[in-house]
XYZ file of C-alpha atoms in Angstrom:
406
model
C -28.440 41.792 33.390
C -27.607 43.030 36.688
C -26.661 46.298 37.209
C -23.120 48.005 36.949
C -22.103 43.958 35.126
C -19.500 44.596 32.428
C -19.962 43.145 29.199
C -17.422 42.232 26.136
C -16.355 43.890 23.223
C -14.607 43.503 20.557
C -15.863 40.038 19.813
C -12.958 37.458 18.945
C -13.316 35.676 15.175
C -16.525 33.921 14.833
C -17.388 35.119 18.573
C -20.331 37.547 17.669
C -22.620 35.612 20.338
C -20.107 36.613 23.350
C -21.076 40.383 23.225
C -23.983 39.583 25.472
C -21.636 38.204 27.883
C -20.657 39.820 31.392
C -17.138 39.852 32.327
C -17.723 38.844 35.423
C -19.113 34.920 34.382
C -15.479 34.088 34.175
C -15.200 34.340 37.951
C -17.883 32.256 38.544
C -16.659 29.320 36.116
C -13.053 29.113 36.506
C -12.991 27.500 40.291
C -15.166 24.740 38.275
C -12.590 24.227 35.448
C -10.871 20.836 37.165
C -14.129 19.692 38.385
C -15.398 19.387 35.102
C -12.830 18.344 33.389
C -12.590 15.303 35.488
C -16.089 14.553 35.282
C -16.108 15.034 30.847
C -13.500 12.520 31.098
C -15.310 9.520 33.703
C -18.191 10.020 31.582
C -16.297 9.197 28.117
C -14.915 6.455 29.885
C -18.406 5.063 30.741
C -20.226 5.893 27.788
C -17.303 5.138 24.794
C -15.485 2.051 26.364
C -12.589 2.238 23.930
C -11.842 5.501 25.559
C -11.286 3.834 29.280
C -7.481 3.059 29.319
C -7.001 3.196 33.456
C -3.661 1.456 32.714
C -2.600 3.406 29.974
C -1.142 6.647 31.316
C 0.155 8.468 28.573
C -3.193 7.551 26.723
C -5.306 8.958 30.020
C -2.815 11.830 29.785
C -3.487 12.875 26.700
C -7.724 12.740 27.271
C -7.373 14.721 30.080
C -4.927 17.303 28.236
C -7.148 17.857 25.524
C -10.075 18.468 27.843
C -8.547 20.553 29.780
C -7.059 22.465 26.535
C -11.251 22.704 25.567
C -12.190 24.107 28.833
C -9.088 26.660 29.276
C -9.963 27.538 25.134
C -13.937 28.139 25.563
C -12.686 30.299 29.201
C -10.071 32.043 26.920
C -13.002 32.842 24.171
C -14.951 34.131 27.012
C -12.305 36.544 28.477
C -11.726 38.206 24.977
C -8.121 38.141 25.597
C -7.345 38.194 22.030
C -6.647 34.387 21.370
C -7.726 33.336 18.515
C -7.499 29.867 20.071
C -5.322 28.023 17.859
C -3.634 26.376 20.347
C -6.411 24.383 20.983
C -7.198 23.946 17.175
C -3.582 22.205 17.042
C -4.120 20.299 20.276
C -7.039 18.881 18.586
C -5.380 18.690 14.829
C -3.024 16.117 16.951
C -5.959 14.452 18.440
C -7.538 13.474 14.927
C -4.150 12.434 13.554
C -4.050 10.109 16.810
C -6.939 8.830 15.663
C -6.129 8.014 12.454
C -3.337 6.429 13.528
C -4.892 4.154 15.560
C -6.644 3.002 12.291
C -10.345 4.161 14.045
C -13.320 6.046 12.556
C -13.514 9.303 14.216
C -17.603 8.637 15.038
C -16.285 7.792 18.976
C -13.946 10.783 18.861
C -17.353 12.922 17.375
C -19.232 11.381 20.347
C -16.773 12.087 23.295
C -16.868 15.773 22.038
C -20.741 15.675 22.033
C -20.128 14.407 25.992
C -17.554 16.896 26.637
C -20.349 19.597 25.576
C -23.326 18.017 27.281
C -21.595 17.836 30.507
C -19.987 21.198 30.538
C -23.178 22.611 29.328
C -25.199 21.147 32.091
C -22.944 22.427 34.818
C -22.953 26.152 33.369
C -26.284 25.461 33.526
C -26.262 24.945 37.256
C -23.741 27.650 38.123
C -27.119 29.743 36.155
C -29.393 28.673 38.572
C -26.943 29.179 41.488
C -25.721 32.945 40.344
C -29.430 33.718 38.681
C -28.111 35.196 35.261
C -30.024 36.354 32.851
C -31.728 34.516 30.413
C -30.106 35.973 27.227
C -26.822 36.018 28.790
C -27.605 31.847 28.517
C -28.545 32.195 24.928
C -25.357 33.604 24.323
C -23.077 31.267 26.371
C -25.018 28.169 24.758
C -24.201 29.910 21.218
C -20.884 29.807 21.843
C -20.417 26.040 23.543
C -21.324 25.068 20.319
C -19.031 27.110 18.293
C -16.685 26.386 20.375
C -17.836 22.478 19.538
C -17.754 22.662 16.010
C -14.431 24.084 15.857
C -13.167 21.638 18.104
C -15.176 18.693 15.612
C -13.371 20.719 12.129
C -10.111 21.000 13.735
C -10.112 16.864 14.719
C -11.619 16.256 11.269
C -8.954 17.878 9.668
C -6.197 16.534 11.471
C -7.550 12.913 10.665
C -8.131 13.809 7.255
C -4.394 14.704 6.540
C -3.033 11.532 8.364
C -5.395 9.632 6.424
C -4.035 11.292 2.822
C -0.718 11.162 4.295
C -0.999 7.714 5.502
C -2.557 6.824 2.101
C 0.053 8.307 0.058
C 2.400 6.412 1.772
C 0.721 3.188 1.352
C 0.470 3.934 -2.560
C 5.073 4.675 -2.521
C 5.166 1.458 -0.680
C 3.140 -0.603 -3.372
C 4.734 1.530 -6.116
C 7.964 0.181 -5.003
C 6.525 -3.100 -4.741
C 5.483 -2.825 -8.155
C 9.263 -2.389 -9.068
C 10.301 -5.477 -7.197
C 8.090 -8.181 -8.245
C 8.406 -6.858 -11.904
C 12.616 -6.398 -11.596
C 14.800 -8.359 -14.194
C 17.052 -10.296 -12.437
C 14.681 -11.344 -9.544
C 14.998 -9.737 -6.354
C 15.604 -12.267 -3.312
C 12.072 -13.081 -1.748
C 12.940 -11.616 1.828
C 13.012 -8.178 -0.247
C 9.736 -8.394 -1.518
C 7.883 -10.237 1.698
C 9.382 -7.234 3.943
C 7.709 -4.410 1.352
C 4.548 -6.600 0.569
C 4.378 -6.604 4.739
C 4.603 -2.372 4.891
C 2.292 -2.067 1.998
C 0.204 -4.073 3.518
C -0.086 -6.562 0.663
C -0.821 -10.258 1.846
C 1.682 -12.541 -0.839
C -0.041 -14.328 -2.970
C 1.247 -17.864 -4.816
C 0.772 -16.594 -8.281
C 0.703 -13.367 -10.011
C 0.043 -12.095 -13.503
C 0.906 -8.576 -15.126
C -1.479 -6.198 -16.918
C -0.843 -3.231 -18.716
C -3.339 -0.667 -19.586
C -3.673 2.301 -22.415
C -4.726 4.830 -20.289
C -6.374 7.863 -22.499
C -4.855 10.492 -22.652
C -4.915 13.694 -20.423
C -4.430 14.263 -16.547
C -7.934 14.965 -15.812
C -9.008 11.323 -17.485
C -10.813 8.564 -15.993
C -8.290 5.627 -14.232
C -9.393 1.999 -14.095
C -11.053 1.296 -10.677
C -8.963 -2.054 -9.360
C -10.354 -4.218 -6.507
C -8.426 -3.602 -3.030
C -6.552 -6.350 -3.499
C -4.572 -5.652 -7.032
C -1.800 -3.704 -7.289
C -1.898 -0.440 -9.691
C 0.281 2.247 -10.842
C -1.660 4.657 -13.579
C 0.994 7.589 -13.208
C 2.858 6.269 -16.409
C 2.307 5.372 -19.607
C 1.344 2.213 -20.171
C -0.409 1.821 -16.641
C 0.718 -1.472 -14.794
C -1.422 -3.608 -12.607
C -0.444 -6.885 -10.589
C -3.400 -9.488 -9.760
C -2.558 -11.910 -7.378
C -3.379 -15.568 -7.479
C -4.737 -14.930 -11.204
C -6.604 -18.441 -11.337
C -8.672 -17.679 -7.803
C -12.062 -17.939 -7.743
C -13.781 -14.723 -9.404
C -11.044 -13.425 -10.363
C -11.121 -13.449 -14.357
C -14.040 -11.441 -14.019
C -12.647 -9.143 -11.647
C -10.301 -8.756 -14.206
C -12.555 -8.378 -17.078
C -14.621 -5.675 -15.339
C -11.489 -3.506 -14.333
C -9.705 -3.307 -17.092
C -12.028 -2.039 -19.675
C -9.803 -0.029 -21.368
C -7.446 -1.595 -24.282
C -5.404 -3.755 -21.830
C -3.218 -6.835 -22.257
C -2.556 -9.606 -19.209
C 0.045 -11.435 -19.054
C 0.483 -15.445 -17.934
C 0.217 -16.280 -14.304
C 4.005 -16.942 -12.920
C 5.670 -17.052 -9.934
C 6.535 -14.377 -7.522
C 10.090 -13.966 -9.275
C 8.944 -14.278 -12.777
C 6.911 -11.287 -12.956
C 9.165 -9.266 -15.262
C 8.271 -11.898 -17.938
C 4.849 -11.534 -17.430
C 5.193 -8.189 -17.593
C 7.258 -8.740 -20.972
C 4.767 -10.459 -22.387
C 1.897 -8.251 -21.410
C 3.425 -5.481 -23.158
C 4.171 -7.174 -26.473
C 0.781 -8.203 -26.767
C -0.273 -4.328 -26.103
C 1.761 -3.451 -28.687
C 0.428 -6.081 -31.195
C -3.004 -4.666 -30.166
C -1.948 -1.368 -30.851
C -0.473 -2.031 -34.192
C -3.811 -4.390 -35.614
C -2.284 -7.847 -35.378
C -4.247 -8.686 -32.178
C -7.442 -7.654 -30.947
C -7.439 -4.061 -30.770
C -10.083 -3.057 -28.233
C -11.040 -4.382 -24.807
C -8.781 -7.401 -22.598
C -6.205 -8.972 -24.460
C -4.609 -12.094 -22.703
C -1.714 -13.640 -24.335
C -2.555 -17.288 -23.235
C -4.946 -16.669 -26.107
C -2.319 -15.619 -28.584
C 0.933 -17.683 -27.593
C 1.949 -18.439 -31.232
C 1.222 -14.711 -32.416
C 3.735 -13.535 -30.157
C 6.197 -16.322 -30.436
C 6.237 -14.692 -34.203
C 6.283 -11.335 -33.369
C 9.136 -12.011 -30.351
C 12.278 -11.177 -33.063
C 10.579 -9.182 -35.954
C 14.501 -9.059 -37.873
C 14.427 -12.760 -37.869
C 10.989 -12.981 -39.748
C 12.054 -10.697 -41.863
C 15.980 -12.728 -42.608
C 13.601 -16.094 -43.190
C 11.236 -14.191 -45.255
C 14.518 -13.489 -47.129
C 15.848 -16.553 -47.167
C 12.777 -18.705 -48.375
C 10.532 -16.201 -49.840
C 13.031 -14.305 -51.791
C 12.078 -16.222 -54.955
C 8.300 -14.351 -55.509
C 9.937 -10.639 -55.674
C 10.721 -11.745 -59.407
C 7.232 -11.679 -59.792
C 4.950 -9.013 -60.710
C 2.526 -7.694 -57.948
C -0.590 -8.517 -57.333
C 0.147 -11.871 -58.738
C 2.723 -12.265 -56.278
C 0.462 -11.833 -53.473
C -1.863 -14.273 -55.016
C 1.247 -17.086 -55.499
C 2.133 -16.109 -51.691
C -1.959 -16.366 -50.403
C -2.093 -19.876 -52.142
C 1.483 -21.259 -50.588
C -0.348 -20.226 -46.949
C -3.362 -22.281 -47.564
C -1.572 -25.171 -49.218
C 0.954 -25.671 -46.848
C -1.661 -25.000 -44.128
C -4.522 -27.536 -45.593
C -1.761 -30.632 -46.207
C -1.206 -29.704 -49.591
C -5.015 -30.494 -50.732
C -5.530 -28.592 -53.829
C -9.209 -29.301 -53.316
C -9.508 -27.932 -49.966
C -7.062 -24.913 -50.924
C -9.910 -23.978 -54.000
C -12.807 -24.465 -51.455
C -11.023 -22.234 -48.509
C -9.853 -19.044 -51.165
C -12.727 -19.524 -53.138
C -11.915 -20.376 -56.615
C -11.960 -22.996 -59.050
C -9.911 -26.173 -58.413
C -7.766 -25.471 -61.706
C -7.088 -22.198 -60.496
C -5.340 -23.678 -57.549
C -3.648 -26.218 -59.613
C -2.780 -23.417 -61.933
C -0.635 -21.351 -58.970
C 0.565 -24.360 -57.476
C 2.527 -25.142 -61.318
C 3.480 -21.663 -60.988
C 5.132 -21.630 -57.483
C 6.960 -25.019 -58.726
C 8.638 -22.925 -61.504
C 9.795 -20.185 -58.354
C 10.595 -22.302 -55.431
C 11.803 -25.911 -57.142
C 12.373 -28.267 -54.867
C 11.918 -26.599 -51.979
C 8.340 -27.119 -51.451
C 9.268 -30.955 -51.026
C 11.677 -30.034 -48.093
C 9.607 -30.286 -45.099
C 11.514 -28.111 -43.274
C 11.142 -25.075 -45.733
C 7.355 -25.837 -45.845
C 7.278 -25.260 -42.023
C 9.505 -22.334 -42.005
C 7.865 -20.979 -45.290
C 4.659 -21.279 -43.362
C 5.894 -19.337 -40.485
C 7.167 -16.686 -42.374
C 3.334 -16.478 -44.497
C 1.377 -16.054 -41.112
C 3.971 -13.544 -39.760
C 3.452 -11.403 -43.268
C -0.326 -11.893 -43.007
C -0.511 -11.060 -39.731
C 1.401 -7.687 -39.771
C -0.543 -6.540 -42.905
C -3.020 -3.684 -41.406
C -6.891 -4.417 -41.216
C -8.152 -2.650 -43.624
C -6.054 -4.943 -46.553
C-alpha cells in the first residue's frame, strides 16, 4: 500500500473484507459513479431484452434508480460511514415485489445483478491499473462487490418471495369466497360469480360437482393435493372441493387420485345448483360415516341415489315403519327379525317362496312356514300393493341403518 494511505476501521456488518481498504479509493471512484451506472444499465438492456423499455419512463426510471442506489450503497460500504445500507436493501425489497408483480421469474432480475457486478467490477478494475493499487487492496474490494451482490440478490429474493405469499394468499380469499358463492342457497346472480371467478383467476366452467372430504385430524396433518384447476378449502371440517366440468376428459381419475381420503362427490349441476350438490355430497359422507355406505375411499352418490332418497327424511322412515310395520312388535325377538328378513326377500323376489328359500338359505317349508305367520300379523295388507311397496321401503331403510357388524 502506498505510504502515509489511510485505511478503515471499524468494519460495517458483514464488511470484515473492507479493513484492507484505503480511504482514499473513494476519491478515485466517485467521479465514475454516473458513468457506470449508465453503462450497467445499456448493457441490461442489450443482454436481457425484457429489461429495454426506451418508451417506458417510469420503468427506465426505476432501473436506473436502483443502480444508482447499488453504486451510492457499495461507495457508502466503502466510506464506513456507519450505514448499514438498508436503504438499498428496501430499494431492492421493492424491486423483487415489482417483479413479482409483473408475474416474472426473478432468473432475469438474478442476471441483470450479475451484469451490474461484472461491469462495475471491470471498471474498478481499470481505475487499478490507472491508480496502480495494491494487489490485496483488490482482493478486498472484489470481496466486497460480491457481498455487496449477494445482499442485493437476498434482499430482491425476499421482496419477491413476500409478494408471491401475499399475492398467493390473496388468490386462496378470492377462491374461498368463490367457494361460498357457487355453493350459496338461494343462487347468487351469475354476474356475481363470473366477476370473483375472473379475480381468482378461475376460468368458468359449464358444469360443476361438490366434494367433501374427512380430513384427519390435527393441524400438522396431511391435506389432499388438488389439480390447479379445482377449487379447495381444507381449513374446516368437512373439507370442500369444487371440480369443474366433472364429465371432462380425465377427470374421474383426477378425482379418484385426489381425494383419497374418505370423501363423497356429489352430481354434476349447473353453476347455480351447487348448494345441492353440495347437499348431497354431505349426506352421503355422513351415510359413510355412519356404515350404510361405503365407508372408506370415494363415495359418489350417482352410485347410491336410492340410499339417500331413504335416508333424505329419517322421521318419515321411522312414521311408515310405524304405520305398516307396527304389527311385528307383538312378536317376540329374534323371531321378529326373522318374520321382518323374510317380508324383505318376498316382497323383493315377486313373492316366490321358492326363490325367497334359495336367497336366505333355508328349506322351502320354512319360507312357507313365515309367510303363514306374517298372514296372521299383517292380514290383508300384504295384498295391497301399495303397502308391499311402502313396506318394502321401510325393510331396506331398517336393513340399511343396522351397523356392519349385525
Amino acid at each position: 500500500m502506498a505510504d502515509g494511505a489511510r485505511t478503515r476501521t471499524g468494519p460495517s456488518r458483514g464488511d470484515a473484507p473492507l479493513t484492507a481498504l484505503p480511504a482514499e479509493l473513494l476519491d478515485h471512484l466517485r467521479p465514475f459513479l454516473d458513468e457506470i451506472t449508465e453503462e450497467v444499465v445499456r448493457t441490461i438492456g442489450v443482454e436481457i431484452p425484457e429489461y429495454a423499455r426506451p418508451a417506458d419512463e417510469t420503468y427506465t426510471h426505476v432501473i436506473n434508480r436502483g443502480v444508482a442506489q447499488a453504486l451510492e450503497g457499495f461507495l457508502a460500504r466503502l466510506s464506513g460511514t456507519g450505514s448499514d445500507g438498508e436503504d438499498v436493501r428496501a430499494t431492492y425489497r421493492r424491486i423483487g415485489k415489482g417483479e413479482a408483480d409483473e408475474g416474472r421469474s426473478l432468473d432475469s432480475f438474478q442476471a441483470a445483478l450479475r451484469i451490474g457486478a461484472r461491469v462495475t467490477w471491470r471498471r474498478v478494475c481499470e481505475l487499478f491499473e490507472v491508480h496502480r493499487l495494491p494487489p490485496d487492496v483488490l482482493i478486498s474490494l472484489g470481496e466486497t462487490v460480491f457481498l455487496h451482490l449477494d445482499e442485493m440478490a437476498a434482499a430482491t429474493a425476499s421482496g419477491y418471495t413476500e409478494a408471491r405469499l401475499h399475492a398467493a394468499g390473496e388468490l386462496q380469499q378470492r377462491r374461498g369466497r368463490l367457494i361460498d358463492l357457487l355453493t350459496a342457497d338461494p343462487a347468487v346472480s351469475p354476474e356475481a360469480v363470473a366477476d370473483l371467478a375472473r379475480t381468482a383467476q378461475w376460468p368458468l366452467p359449464r358444469e360443476i360437482a361438490v366434494a367433501v372430504v374427512d380430513l384427519p385430524e390435527g393441524s400438522g396433518s396431511v391435506r389432499p393435493i388438488v389439480p390447479s384447476e379445482f377449487l379447495a378449502r381444507f381449513d374446516g371440517q368437512p373439507g370442500v372441493v369444487i371440480v369443474p366440468d366433472p364429465q371432462g376428459p380425465g377427470r374421474e381419475r383426477a378425482v379418484a387420485g385426489a381425494l383419497r381420503l374418505n370423501a363423497a362427490l356429489g352430481p354434476t349441476v349447473s353453476l347455480d345448483s351447487g348448494a345441492r350438490s353440495l347437499r348431497w355430497a354431505l349426506d352421503a359422507l355422513d351415510l359413510a360415516r355412519r356404515g350404510v355406505l361405503p365407508g372408506t375411499g370415494l363415495v359418489r352418490c350417482t352410485d347410491h341415489l336410492a340410499t339417500l332418497l331413504l335416508f333424505r327424511d329419517e322421521d318419515l322412515v321411522d312414521a311408515l315403519a310405524r304405520q305398516y310395520l307396527g304389527p311385528l312388535d307383538a312378536v317376540r325377538p329374534p323371531q321378529r327379525e326373522r318374520l321382518a328378513e323374510t317380508l324383505l326377500c318376498w316382497l323383493s323376489c315377486a313373492r316366490n317362496a321358492s326363490e325367497v328359500a334359495q336367497r336366505l338359505a333355508v328349506h322351502p317349508q320354512t319360507v312357507r312356514y313365515r309367510l303363514r305367520q306374517l298372514e296372521e300379523v299383517f292380514g290383508d295388507q300384504l295384498r295391497d300393493p301399495t303397502a308391499q311397496f311402502e313396506m318394502q321401503l321401510v325393510l331396506r331403510s331398517l336393513r340399511l341403518r343396522r351397523p356392519p357388524q349385525e
